[in-house]
């Protein structure tokens, strides 16, 4: 990859952040270059080459740039730096450490180090001298916060090597040589704790990618109970503005049962990232008791940050995720919003006057999205350990209309579909996930069914199916009532409708801002589903339809109080007793 | 930059289009300002020696031998305390007959705040309007537009909010403002004795539309000066952002760019986000809050301008005429303040979130009942009660002429609940019902 002599160039044209550069040597597609603007270096990426003119997209504002300004090509693609010290950092889309930047305002060309090479880490060898190793093999580990951070054979190294020397246990700086590897020809390669890797290439240090099967608990009932996601699974959340995409993703980032969370804030609001900065260092991870920030890394390329870096930000996040997956960890990757990334592609494609596809997006958008989602997944590593990246992206469809290129392309590749509905959001039925349109394809996987049967209960899948049917039937009944009028249908229709409302209010709806209701452990979800199904299966008697509504309102109200109470607390149990008493009033003989 | 002395004058345009002209020149920076026969222009494209300039006021009457000088700098604004109380055009030149402002020259449209240097917005902005304070509470550092049809009184509501908000400075960015509306703002601020805290950058319907593109950046550069340098709370009013976006589409169309939805440029989201994201809470007290107006056509929020705006801002305030009470209200369904949860129940009474949600839910039930009625069905007793509740709720809380404090708003809501509903129907957490349910009135 490395070229013997660096290629140089001069700026020959500028249209916003698309710059034409006349190069004096070879350049490659996606190569990184730096443009010198009055003493500041602006990072840019080659996106097209015609003759000796390289078209580069600059990751910064080009204000003040002139024809004749000089350019240096770096001989490599956009890369991330991988090593201990990534955890809990706040990066920009190109992995520059935001906390290290000076001043209140971002400055062009201020590129800070992603990892402090002088930081010391306690190293423990895992391999032995003489071992045969390949890219991704674990040579040793250091404690990064609470994680056993593996020091691996760099992913760029092809073929097989032998460990010639390995550092002893002890404290070392990240930049020190920890091992020397030798290839078949006796050539030696020093390895440090830090390596670099191009973001657009997937890290493939694994032997196979089996179908995922293990439920990833999120504490969100409409996901775990009705549309479960699995470790190594993919999902997406499309929805019009204000329907709750970000709130849902933040809930996932707080509650999901993952080792590591990587959040790519891609072209969205800065205040939403600030919320994480402020809250996560203080919030506890209920499973481990550690602070949430200790498992979270943020890649922030908010909407006012340079547009070209938006595209890079999701790849940066994915590559960091793949790095930690190779250590045998379960990673949850969240991107908000993948539509902004697609729009960044569109802006550039427009500027290059490419032939546009639907809605002026680039023609190859579906392929780009599909390749990206394909990088997630559950993998078996070379040493038989397993790791996973679960990826959930949001999509912001124009006008809230799901018939648009980003939603349609994503739907083809993501296995869980959490469609947020305007109507549910308007009536404050949060999370506004549409219970009828949404799905999890994982419920069709035999592996997943087996897992749920043995880890939740034998009957679980049937019960979930039953709840789904009741929702459908309730919806149909409601439509009939709306067409024929309250007294134009049998009382039974009203009962059917209100049963589905019980499921809606108690299982589907969940208050993301309530301390207790916001996160429901699986055991409690199971308890509540049983209880609700029980109510739905209790035969009831009413003399007329107008008795149905007040009765169920009371039932729902009591169940809601249960949702707000500590599980199995006195208050919780008392509300349940109250509920049973209420039910008795109408129980059919 | 200060060497204004011997500027080279070019006199040979090689190309003129509706919005741009092209000439040969060298050593020119991207985004640099120029004058073409005295008209202000900006570099939008450089291809070798060919420099393309966008002339803000249009190219009508520009000859091929027009005199072109480059100013060697991007658009700038002179900032200083003297800005207060002054009126400027889109270029930052005084239009009130007063002297030039003395102060430091700053580039407009400068860099954004590092997200890790922001503070989480945290101060409630009271407006007295229950449709805002109760249901859609505003917070300093927030950005939020009014979505309104052109015939609705958005300028009045905005002026009212601005005056009650107790900001240190109010900066008005007027884009395509009619002369009457411009004078309206001037009068209201004058009558309130607030002129010394107001700064206005105004492009009226009498000015060329493309000039509008400079207004938000001018207003926000002034805002950053007061909020960051002087640590003041600054409220920026931008009206009408739809006309701003229209100007964007005029430019991109004239420059032959491929339009995306609704003939808007594909970069509309980024263009608008750059403006709105200037809203910020600085750590040492200063803040910029942006309240904008986005006019709709026929209430259509799926149009690219309101749609992209909604994806950027922290909520929206929807104005609607409620024919039942004959007043303009803040529509509780489509309106939203996303930052409200940072303050409600914390800086206001603890029952605030639940009361707000319960009232809106019951209001939604009333809307369903109304649909039933319109479709010719009988109403249940419950339906009747929701409709009575809705009318009263609209009158005493949603209407824009309401002016009470948040605690009064909450008490009003509890009274309405108790008047029309049972506790179970309202469905609020027991602890609040115990505290606030007005028993005796039942
Ligand atoms: N689960 C929930 N519980 C309570 N309120 C919610 C919930 N989800 C969303 N909301 C409300 O809806 C508002 C908007 O949600 P959110 O910011 O997640 O929308 P979004 O879909 O990300 O919108 P955009 O596309 O504009 O970013 C929140 O500020 C909150 O008031
Ligand atoms: Mg969002």
Short mmCIF file of C-alpha atoms in Angstrom, two decimals, chain A residues 28 39 121-122 144-145 149 170 173 221 280 356 363 374 391 428 440 480 509 535 540 583:
data_model
loop_
_atom_site.label_atom_id
_atom_site.label_comp_id
_atom_site.label_asym_id
_atom_site.label_seq_id
_atom_site.Cartn_x
_atom_site.Cartn_y
_atom_site.Cartn_z
CA UNK A 28 -5.76 6.00 -5.28
CA UNK A 39 -0.85 27.32 7.58
CA UNK A 121 -1.34 -0.09 30.54
CA UNK A 122 -0.91 -3.25 32.60
CA UNK A 144 -9.10 -0.90 29.93
CA UNK A 145 -11.48 0.27 32.62
CA UNK A 149 -8.77 -5.33 26.20
CA UNK A 170 4.09 -5.45 33.35
CA UNK A 173 3.19 2.61 27.15
CA UNK A 221 -41.40 -4.27 26.33
CA UNK A 280 -24.10 8.88 31.33
CA UNK A 356 -29.02 10.75 -9.92
CA UNK A 363 -27.64 5.14 -7.78
CA UNK A 374 -23.63 -6.70 6.56
CA UNK A 391 -26.67 -2.64 14.91
CA UNK A 428 -48.69 10.15 23.14
CA UNK A 440 -38.71 -9.06 14.14
CA UNK A 480 -66.19 -1.95 12.78
CA UNK A 509 -46.76 1.77 26.08
CA UNK A 535 -57.45 -10.55 31.90
CA UNK A 540 -66.90 -10.77 31.10
CA UNK A 583 -62.38 -8.14 37.50
#
